Amino acid sequence: MSSVFAQQPEAPKDPAIFIAVVGGTSFGTPLEFGDGMVEKLGSFAFETKAGPSPTIYKMKYKGVPFYYIPVYGLLDKKPGEADDMYHVRTWTALYELGVTHAIGGATSGGIDPKLDFDDIVMIDDFMEFRAERPNDVLAASGHSRPGIFPNFEVPLSPSIRALLIDEAHKRKEATGYKGQIRDTGTFFQFAPARFESPAEIRAMGQLGGELTSMNQATCIVYARQFGIRYGSICSISNPAVGVRPFTFEQMQTSVQNIAAFTVPVVLETIARIPEEAMDPEPSSTGDTFEGNYLDPDGDTTDV
């Protein structure tokens, strides 16, 4: 899918909107996100510093407006284009729109044998091997944030994670959802666009990985570099390859179960963000500093 309307020349900023959902497979059919639950306010695209933005949908839930981008912006990827830039354009677009809080999530393979179909994991750490996308989204997009140190000691936003965890447990209690809820988890991102081999999964497990998929580490890194708080609700749609056998049909069924659970959790989290996740959070947005490694007493420079 590609945008069917002309790109606007610059970001059509709406000061009332500072929250975004970067859609992943945890949320089911991409263009049906929030059907029957949200107010849909239209869509747009614009020319970012990194190139054309994906289609961005404006939505509202319980009076709180937010942006939604399906499947990381993949639906607007140009035919034949390399994989490495659509993530860059998506996060550049959110930064230029003034987004400060974002939520994502992915269906994943369970490396930990105790993880099973439909389980929910609120990841709190990650590893990324074989990075095939730009490691510095600021450089790739032509932006800079001088004087900001984007540390990854706390990889995901504590405030957004706390809300997602609370809403997930409340929904499980209210609905009897059969999957378990894990409040922590280490996400392993390896080579995009393929399943891993059993040997690769064994190695990931020995390194401490508990679940694996293809995009969440990219989102975590890009959000942090742009100073956007990010929380992720991941899920298990299958055992990782070599852990236990599984079928495509089982994955299809699990993805639908997961989406029915996770989308309301995300929407309820969005409704709470303006009141409960607005305090300063340098661990997510980056510590400010003066000077640099070579001249600690000097003025901050864009190096």
mmCIF file of C-alpha atoms in Angstrom:
data_model
loop_
_atom_site.group_PDB
_atom_site.id
_atom_site.type_symbol
_atom_site.label_atom_id
_atom_site.label_comp_id
_atom_site.label_asym_id
_atom_site.label_seq_id
_atom_site.Cartn_x
_atom_site.Cartn_y
_atom_site.Cartn_z
ATOM 1 C CA MET A 1 0.000 0.000 0.000
ATOM 2 C CA SER A 2 1.206 3.522 -0.658
ATOM 3 C CA SER A 3 -0.252 6.903 0.151
ATOM 4 C CA VAL A 4 -2.873 7.897 -2.399
ATOM 5 C CA PHE A 5 -2.652 11.589 -1.652
ATOM 6 C CA ALA A 6 0.051 14.176 -2.222
ATOM 7 C CA GLN A 7 2.666 14.565 0.485
ATOM 8 C CA GLN A 8 2.340 17.795 2.440
ATOM 9 C CA PRO A 9 5.560 19.829 2.347
ATOM 10 C CA GLU A 10 6.062 19.866 6.116
ATOM 11 C CA ALA A 11 4.783 18.309 9.306
ATOM 12 C CA PRO A 12 1.171 19.379 10.006
ATOM 13 C CA LYS A 13 1.789 19.657 13.739
ATOM 14 C CA ASP A 14 -1.173 19.431 16.082
ATOM 15 C CA PRO A 15 -0.116 20.548 19.577
ATOM 16 C CA ALA A 16 -2.894 18.436 21.100
ATOM 17 C CA ILE A 17 -1.352 15.214 19.780
ATOM 18 C CA PHE A 18 1.855 13.935 21.383
ATOM 19 C CA ILE A 19 1.137 10.192 21.586
ATOM 20 C CA ALA A 20 1.632 7.602 18.831
ATOM 21 C CA VAL A 21 1.096 3.910 18.276
ATOM 22 C CA VAL A 22 3.674 2.336 15.982
ATOM 23 C CA GLY A 23 1.734 -0.687 14.860
ATOM 24 C CA GLY A 24 3.272 -4.130 14.983
ATOM 25 C CA THR A 25 1.930 -7.644 14.734
ATOM 26 C CA SER A 26 0.726 -7.642 18.364
ATOM 27 C CA PHE A 27 -2.148 -5.486 17.137
ATOM 28 C CA GLY A 28 -3.569 -7.766 14.430
ATOM 29 C CA THR A 29 -4.877 -6.633 11.034
ATOM 30 C CA PRO A 30 -3.042 -3.326 10.473
ATOM 31 C CA LEU A 31 -5.783 -1.161 8.970
ATOM 32 C CA GLU A 32 -8.426 -2.375 11.427
ATOM 33 C CA PHE A 33 -6.628 -1.107 14.522
ATOM 34 C CA GLY A 34 -9.156 0.137 17.058
ATOM 35 C CA ASP A 35 -12.235 -0.627 14.943
ATOM 36 C CA GLY A 36 -15.337 -0.128 17.055
ATOM 37 C CA MET A 37 -13.338 1.423 19.890
ATOM 38 C CA VAL A 38 -11.679 4.588 18.558
ATOM 39 C CA GLU A 39 -12.878 7.676 16.746
ATOM 40 C CA LYS A 40 -11.063 7.845 13.405
ATOM 41 C CA LEU A 41 -10.195 11.402 12.373
ATOM 42 C CA GLY A 42 -8.580 10.932 8.956
ATOM 43 C CA SER A 43 -5.074 10.426 7.625
ATOM 44 C CA PHE A 44 -2.236 12.364 6.050
ATOM 45 C CA ALA A 45 1.371 12.125 4.921
ATOM 46 C CA PHE A 46 4.113 14.709 4.571
ATOM 47 C CA GLU A 47 7.677 15.182 3.396
ATOM 48 C CA THR A 48 10.060 14.559 6.275
ATOM 49 C CA LYS A 49 13.730 15.445 6.346
ATOM 50 C CA ALA A 50 14.386 11.754 5.624
ATOM 51 C CA GLY A 51 11.895 11.501 2.754
ATOM 52 C CA PRO A 52 8.170 10.766 2.384
ATOM 53 C CA SER A 53 6.428 9.815 5.609
ATOM 54 C CA PRO A 54 4.205 6.754 5.797
ATOM 55 C CA THR A 55 0.463 7.256 5.968
ATOM 56 C CA ILE A 56 -0.336 8.549 9.446
ATOM 57 C CA TYR A 57 -3.800 8.057 10.898
ATOM 58 C CA LYS A 58 -5.320 10.393 13.483
ATOM 59 C CA MET A 59 -7.489 8.702 16.095
ATOM 60 C CA LYS A 60 -9.060 9.495 19.447
ATOM 61 C CA TYR A 61 -9.881 7.301 22.442
ATOM 62 C CA LYS A 62 -11.705 8.560 25.538
ATOM 63 C CA GLY A 63 -11.005 12.094 24.427
ATOM 64 C CA VAL A 64 -7.248 11.575 23.985
ATOM 65 C CA PRO A 65 -6.011 12.023 20.385
ATOM 66 C CA PHE A 66 -3.089 10.021 18.998
ATOM 67 C CA TYR A 67 -1.358 9.070 15.770
ATOM 68 C CA TYR A 68 -1.281 5.531 14.420
ATOM 69 C CA ILE A 69 1.209 4.151 11.868
ATOM 70 C CA PRO A 70 0.489 0.594 10.671
ATOM 71 C CA VAL A 71 3.290 -2.009 10.681
ATOM 72 C CA TYR A 72 6.186 0.368 11.320
ATOM 73 C CA GLY A 73 5.477 2.217 8.045
ATOM 74 C CA LEU A 74 6.093 -0.924 5.971
ATOM 75 C CA LEU A 75 2.802 -0.581 4.060
ATOM 76 C CA ASP A 76 4.170 2.545 2.357
ATOM 77 C CA LYS A 77 7.550 1.045 1.494
ATOM 78 C CA LYS A 78 8.303 1.587 -2.163
ATOM 79 C CA PRO A 79 8.522 -1.550 -4.357
ATOM 80 C CA GLY A 80 12.118 -2.737 -4.568
ATOM 81 C CA GLU A 81 13.317 -0.329 -1.896
ATOM 82 C CA ALA A 82 15.879 -1.584 0.604
ATOM 83 C CA ASP A 83 14.587 -2.509 4.049
ATOM 84 C CA ASP A 84 16.734 -0.052 5.947
ATOM 85 C CA MET A 85 14.898 3.268 5.493
ATOM 86 C CA TYR A 86 11.172 2.911 6.196
ATOM 87 C CA HIS A 87 11.796 2.696 9.943
ATOM 88 C CA VAL A 88 13.909 5.847 9.672
ATOM 89 C CA ARG A 89 11.126 7.756 7.903
ATOM 90 C CA THR A 90 8.508 6.569 10.401
ATOM 91 C CA TRP A 91 10.410 7.725 13.473
ATOM 92 C CA THR A 92 11.553 10.908 11.756
ATOM 93 C CA ALA A 93 7.906 11.705 10.995
ATOM 94 C CA LEU A 94 6.893 11.195 14.628
ATOM 95 C CA TYR A 95 9.761 13.381 15.831
ATOM 96 C CA GLU A 96 8.875 16.153 13.398
ATOM 97 C CA LEU A 97 5.233 15.948 14.459
ATOM 98 C CA GLY A 98 6.245 16.544 18.078
ATOM 99 C CA VAL A 99 5.440 13.071 19.423
ATOM 100 C CA THR A 100 6.878 12.480 22.908
ATOM 101 C CA HIS A 101 5.213 9.176 23.893
ATOM 102 C CA ALA A 102 4.897 6.037 21.743
ATOM 103 C CA ILE A 103 3.714 2.456 22.139
ATOM 104 C CA GLY A 104 4.481 -0.553 19.981
ATOM 105 C CA GLY A 105 4.521 -4.317 20.155
ATOM 106 C CA ALA A 106 5.312 -7.441 18.191
ATOM 107 C CA THR A 107 4.305 -11.062 18.088
ATOM 108 C CA SER A 108 7.423 -13.070 18.810
ATOM 109 C CA GLY A 109 8.943 -16.498 19.062
ATOM 110 C CA GLY A 110 9.327 -17.737 22.618
ATOM 111 C CA ILE A 111 12.956 -18.662 23.274
ATOM 112 C CA ASP A 112 12.196 -19.475 26.911
ATOM 113 C CA PRO A 113 10.463 -22.902 26.812
ATOM 114 C CA LYS A 114 8.041 -21.703 29.513
ATOM 115 C CA LEU A 115 6.565 -19.174 27.084
ATOM 116 C CA ASP A 116 3.598 -20.420 25.064
ATOM 117 C CA PHE A 117 1.006 -19.256 22.539
ATOM 118 C CA ASP A 118 -0.864 -16.058 23.556
ATOM 119 C CA ASP A 119 1.507 -15.109 26.388
ATOM 120 C CA ILE A 120 2.113 -11.374 26.862
ATOM 121 C CA VAL A 121 5.595 -10.010 27.666
ATOM 122 C CA MET A 122 6.279 -6.401 28.675
ATOM 123 C CA ILE A 123 9.891 -6.354 27.549
ATOM 124 C CA ASP A 124 12.315 -4.297 29.604
ATOM 125 C CA ASP A 125 15.633 -5.077 27.894
ATOM 126 C CA PHE A 126 16.909 -6.025 24.452
ATOM 127 C CA MET A 127 19.792 -7.284 22.338
ATOM 128 C CA GLU A 128 20.303 -6.540 18.655
ATOM 129 C CA PHE A 129 22.694 -8.601 16.566
ATOM 130 C CA ARG A 130 23.311 -8.293 12.816
ATOM 131 C CA ALA A 131 21.883 -4.767 12.678
ATOM 132 C CA GLU A 132 20.987 -4.149 9.038
ATOM 133 C CA ARG A 133 19.405 -0.734 9.541
ATOM 134 C CA PRO A 134 21.095 2.574 10.348
ATOM 135 C CA ASN A 135 22.320 2.532 13.937
ATOM 136 C CA ASP A 136 22.076 6.324 14.234
ATOM 137 C CA VAL A 137 18.630 7.504 13.151
ATOM 138 C CA LEU A 138 19.586 11.120 13.802
ATOM 139 C CA ALA A 139 22.397 10.963 11.267
ATOM 140 C CA ALA A 140 20.266 8.973 8.822
ATOM 141 C CA SER A 141 17.446 11.535 9.020
ATOM 142 C CA GLY A 142 19.541 14.698 9.008
ATOM 143 C CA HIS A 143 18.541 15.665 12.552
ATOM 144 C CA SER A 144 20.673 16.226 15.638
ATOM 145 C CA ARG A 145 20.117 16.571 19.390
ATOM 146 C CA PRO A 146 23.339 18.182 20.647
ATOM 147 C CA GLY A 147 23.774 18.161 24.385
ATOM 148 C CA ILE A 148 21.604 15.062 24.882
ATOM 149 C CA PHE A 149 23.011 11.711 26.053
ATOM 150 C CA PRO A 150 20.622 8.899 24.968
ATOM 151 C CA ASN A 151 21.677 6.228 27.442
ATOM 152 C CA PHE A 152 20.159 2.715 27.333
ATOM 153 C CA GLU A 153 20.640 1.742 30.981
ATOM 154 C CA VAL A 154 16.818 1.748 31.208
ATOM 155 C CA PRO A 155 15.937 0.716 27.642
ATOM 156 C CA LEU A 156 12.177 1.363 27.730
ATOM 157 C CA SER A 157 10.053 4.053 29.346
ATOM 158 C CA PRO A 158 9.304 3.212 33.011
ATOM 159 C CA SER A 159 6.120 5.305 33.027
ATOM 160 C CA ILE A 160 4.613 3.776 29.881
ATOM 161 C CA ARG A 161 5.673 0.269 30.909
ATOM 162 C CA ALA A 162 3.976 0.696 34.297
ATOM 163 C CA LEU A 163 0.695 1.673 32.651
ATOM 164 C CA LEU A 164 0.854 -1.192 30.121
ATOM 165 C CA ILE A 165 1.569 -3.713 32.882
ATOM 166 C CA ASP A 166 -1.279 -2.434 35.029
ATOM 167 C CA GLU A 167 -3.779 -2.450 32.164
ATOM 168 C CA ALA A 168 -2.709 -5.917 31.014
ATOM 169 C CA HIS A 169 -3.240 -7.455 34.440
ATOM 170 C CA LYS A 170 -6.590 -5.694 34.800
ATOM 171 C CA ARG A 171 -7.746 -6.974 31.413
ATOM 172 C CA LYS A 172 -6.602 -10.535 32.141
ATOM 173 C CA GLU A 173 -8.553 -10.485 35.402
ATOM 174 C CA ALA A 174 -11.642 -9.047 33.717
ATOM 175 C CA THR A 175 -11.652 -11.360 30.691
ATOM 176 C CA GLY A 176 -10.038 -14.589 31.893
ATOM 177 C CA TYR A 177 -7.468 -14.349 29.097
ATOM 178 C CA LYS A 178 -5.611 -17.653 28.982
ATOM 179 C CA GLY A 179 -2.123 -16.320 28.263
ATOM 180 C CA GLN A 180 0.252 -15.496 31.078
ATOM 181 C CA ILE A 181 1.429 -11.908 31.644
ATOM 182 C CA ARG A 182 5.141 -11.391 32.167
ATOM 183 C CA ASP A 183 6.117 -7.984 33.527
ATOM 184 C CA THR A 184 9.692 -8.249 32.209
ATOM 185 C CA GLY A 185 11.502 -9.889 29.331
ATOM 186 C CA THR A 186 14.672 -9.649 27.255
ATOM 187 C CA PHE A 187 13.982 -9.202 23.555
ATOM 188 C CA PHE A 188 16.443 -10.474 20.953
ATOM 189 C CA GLN A 189 16.435 -8.985 17.441
ATOM 190 C CA PHE A 190 18.510 -10.850 14.903
ATOM 191 C CA ALA A 191 18.346 -10.789 11.101
ATOM 192 C CA PRO A 192 15.165 -9.177 9.738
ATOM 193 C CA ALA A 193 12.930 -10.965 7.227
ATOM 194 C CA ARG A 194 13.518 -14.581 8.227
ATOM 195 C CA PHE A 195 12.981 -17.088 11.000
ATOM 196 C CA GLU A 196 16.069 -18.140 12.937
ATOM 197 C CA SER A 197 17.638 -21.586 12.908
ATOM 198 C CA PRO A 198 17.468 -23.886 15.953
ATOM 199 C CA ALA A 199 21.181 -23.299 16.577
ATOM 200 C CA GLU A 200 20.681 -19.533 16.502
ATOM 201 C CA ILE A 201 17.813 -19.816 18.969
ATOM 202 C CA ARG A 202 19.934 -21.938 21.320
ATOM 203 C CA ALA A 203 22.654 -19.287 21.162
ATOM 204 C CA MET A 204 20.151 -16.493 21.865
ATOM 205 C CA GLY A 205 18.904 -18.375 24.909
ATOM 206 C CA GLN A 206 22.417 -18.855 26.245
ATOM 207 C CA LEU A 207 22.969 -15.091 25.917
ATOM 208 C CA GLY A 208 19.841 -14.346 27.939
ATOM 209 C CA GLY A 209 17.251 -13.787 25.213
ATOM 210 C CA GLU A 210 13.710 -14.824 26.124
ATOM 211 C CA LEU A 211 11.789 -13.927 22.951
ATOM 212 C CA THR A 212 12.699 -12.865 19.435
ATOM 213 C CA SER A 213 11.212 -10.905 16.567
ATOM 214 C CA MET A 214 12.371 -8.504 13.859
ATOM 215 C CA ASN A 215 11.589 -4.872 14.699
ATOM 216 C CA GLN A 216 11.278 -3.953 18.369
ATOM 217 C CA ALA A 217 14.973 -3.283 18.992
ATOM 218 C CA THR A 218 14.957 -0.877 16.046
ATOM 219 C CA CYS A 219 11.988 0.957 17.569
ATOM 220 C CA ILE A 220 13.615 1.109 21.006
ATOM 221 C CA VAL A 221 16.852 2.551 19.592
ATOM 222 C CA TYR A 222 15.223 5.099 17.283
ATOM 223 C CA ALA A 223 12.743 6.278 19.902
ATOM 224 C CA ARG A 224 15.534 6.824 22.431
ATOM 225 C CA GLN A 225 17.725 8.690 19.954
ATOM 226 C CA PHE A 226 14.822 11.009 19.117
ATOM 227 C CA GLY A 227 13.940 11.446 22.810
ATOM 228 C CA ILE A 228 10.554 9.738 22.510
ATOM 229 C CA ARG A 229 9.380 7.624 25.461
ATOM 230 C CA TYR A 230 8.620 4.128 24.217
ATOM 231 C CA GLY A 231 6.813 1.169 25.731
ATOM 232 C CA SER A 232 6.286 -2.207 24.081
ATOM 233 C CA ILE A 233 3.667 -4.915 24.619
ATOM 234 C CA CYS A 234 5.114 -8.043 23.020
ATOM 235 C CA SER A 235 3.439 -11.407 22.715
ATOM 236 C CA ILE A 236 4.142 -15.025 21.870
ATOM 237 C CA SER A 237 2.559 -16.262 18.655
ATOM 238 C CA ASN A 238 4.759 -19.366 18.474
ATOM 239 C CA PRO A 239 7.611 -21.152 20.196
ATOM 240 C CA ALA A 240 10.925 -20.079 18.689
ATOM 241 C CA VAL A 241 12.272 -22.443 16.034
ATOM 242 C CA GLY A 242 13.668 -25.590 17.621
ATOM 243 C CA VAL A 243 11.977 -25.074 20.996
ATOM 244 C CA ARG A 244 8.791 -26.979 20.063
ATOM 245 C CA PRO A 245 7.095 -27.702 16.727
ATOM 246 C CA PHE A 246 4.372 -25.280 15.594
ATOM 247 C CA THR A 247 2.265 -24.642 12.523
ATOM 248 C CA PHE A 248 1.319 -21.568 10.532
ATOM 249 C CA GLU A 249 -2.331 -22.152 11.439
ATOM 250 C CA GLN A 250 -1.461 -22.056 15.138
ATOM 251 C CA MET A 251 0.307 -18.722 14.599
ATOM 252 C CA GLN A 252 -2.719 -17.282 12.779
ATOM 253 C CA THR A 253 -5.044 -18.252 15.615
ATOM 254 C CA SER A 254 -2.690 -16.925 18.264
ATOM 255 C CA VAL A 255 -2.224 -13.554 16.537
ATOM 256 C CA GLN A 256 -5.985 -12.952 16.558
ATOM 257 C CA ASN A 257 -6.247 -13.902 20.246
ATOM 258 C CA ILE A 258 -3.353 -11.582 21.056
ATOM 259 C CA ALA A 259 -4.759 -8.610 19.140
ATOM 260 C CA ALA A 260 -8.127 -8.888 20.867
ATOM 261 C CA PHE A 261 -6.279 -8.610 24.169
ATOM 262 C CA THR A 262 -3.550 -6.080 23.418
ATOM 263 C CA VAL A 263 -5.424 -3.365 21.495
ATOM 264 C CA PRO A 264 -7.746 -2.498 24.431
ATOM 265 C CA VAL A 265 -4.715 -2.541 26.755
ATOM 266 C CA VAL A 266 -2.921 -0.038 24.514
ATOM 267 C CA LEU A 267 -5.972 2.206 24.231
ATOM 268 C CA GLU A 268 -6.538 2.275 27.991
ATOM 269 C CA THR A 269 -2.857 3.112 28.443
ATOM 270 C CA ILE A 270 -3.191 6.004 25.979
ATOM 271 C CA ALA A 271 -6.155 7.347 27.941
ATOM 272 C CA ARG A 272 -4.010 7.459 31.107
ATOM 273 C CA ILE A 273 -0.819 8.951 29.655
ATOM 274 C CA PRO A 274 -1.832 12.652 29.867
ATOM 275 C CA GLU A 275 -2.482 12.355 33.592
ATOM 276 C CA GLU A 276 0.014 9.690 34.665
ATOM 277 C CA ALA A 277 3.070 9.688 32.377
ATOM 278 C CA MET A 278 4.051 13.331 31.999
ATOM 279 C CA ASP A 279 6.687 13.803 34.713
ATOM 280 C CA PRO A 280 10.263 14.295 33.462
ATOM 281 C CA GLU A 281 11.875 10.980 32.515
ATOM 282 C CA PRO A 282 15.529 11.522 31.502
ATOM 283 C CA SER A 283 16.064 7.757 31.378
ATOM 284 C CA SER A 284 13.784 7.720 28.314
ATOM 285 C CA THR A 285 14.378 11.123 26.720
ATOM 286 C CA GLY A 286 18.111 11.513 27.374
ATOM 287 C CA ASP A 287 20.171 13.334 29.977
ATOM 288 C CA THR A 288 21.295 16.819 29.046
ATOM 289 C CA PHE A 289 24.994 17.601 29.359
ATOM 290 C CA GLU A 290 27.589 20.269 28.666
ATOM 291 C CA GLY A 291 31.001 19.718 27.187
ATOM 292 C CA ASN A 292 32.174 16.551 25.456
ATOM 293 C CA TYR A 293 34.578 13.686 25.967
ATOM 294 C CA LEU A 294 37.573 15.628 24.668
ATOM 295 C CA ASP A 295 36.861 18.897 26.482
ATOM 296 C CA PRO A 296 34.698 18.284 29.576
ATOM 297 C CA ASP A 297 34.750 21.979 30.511
ATOM 298 C CA GLY A 298 33.961 23.316 27.060
ATOM 299 C CA ASP A 299 30.695 24.234 25.408
ATOM 300 C CA THR A 300 28.524 21.472 23.980
ATOM 301 C CA THR A 301 29.152 20.968 20.294
ATOM 302 C CA ASP A 302 27.390 18.858 17.711
ATOM 303 C CA VAL A 303 29.981 16.135 17.137
#
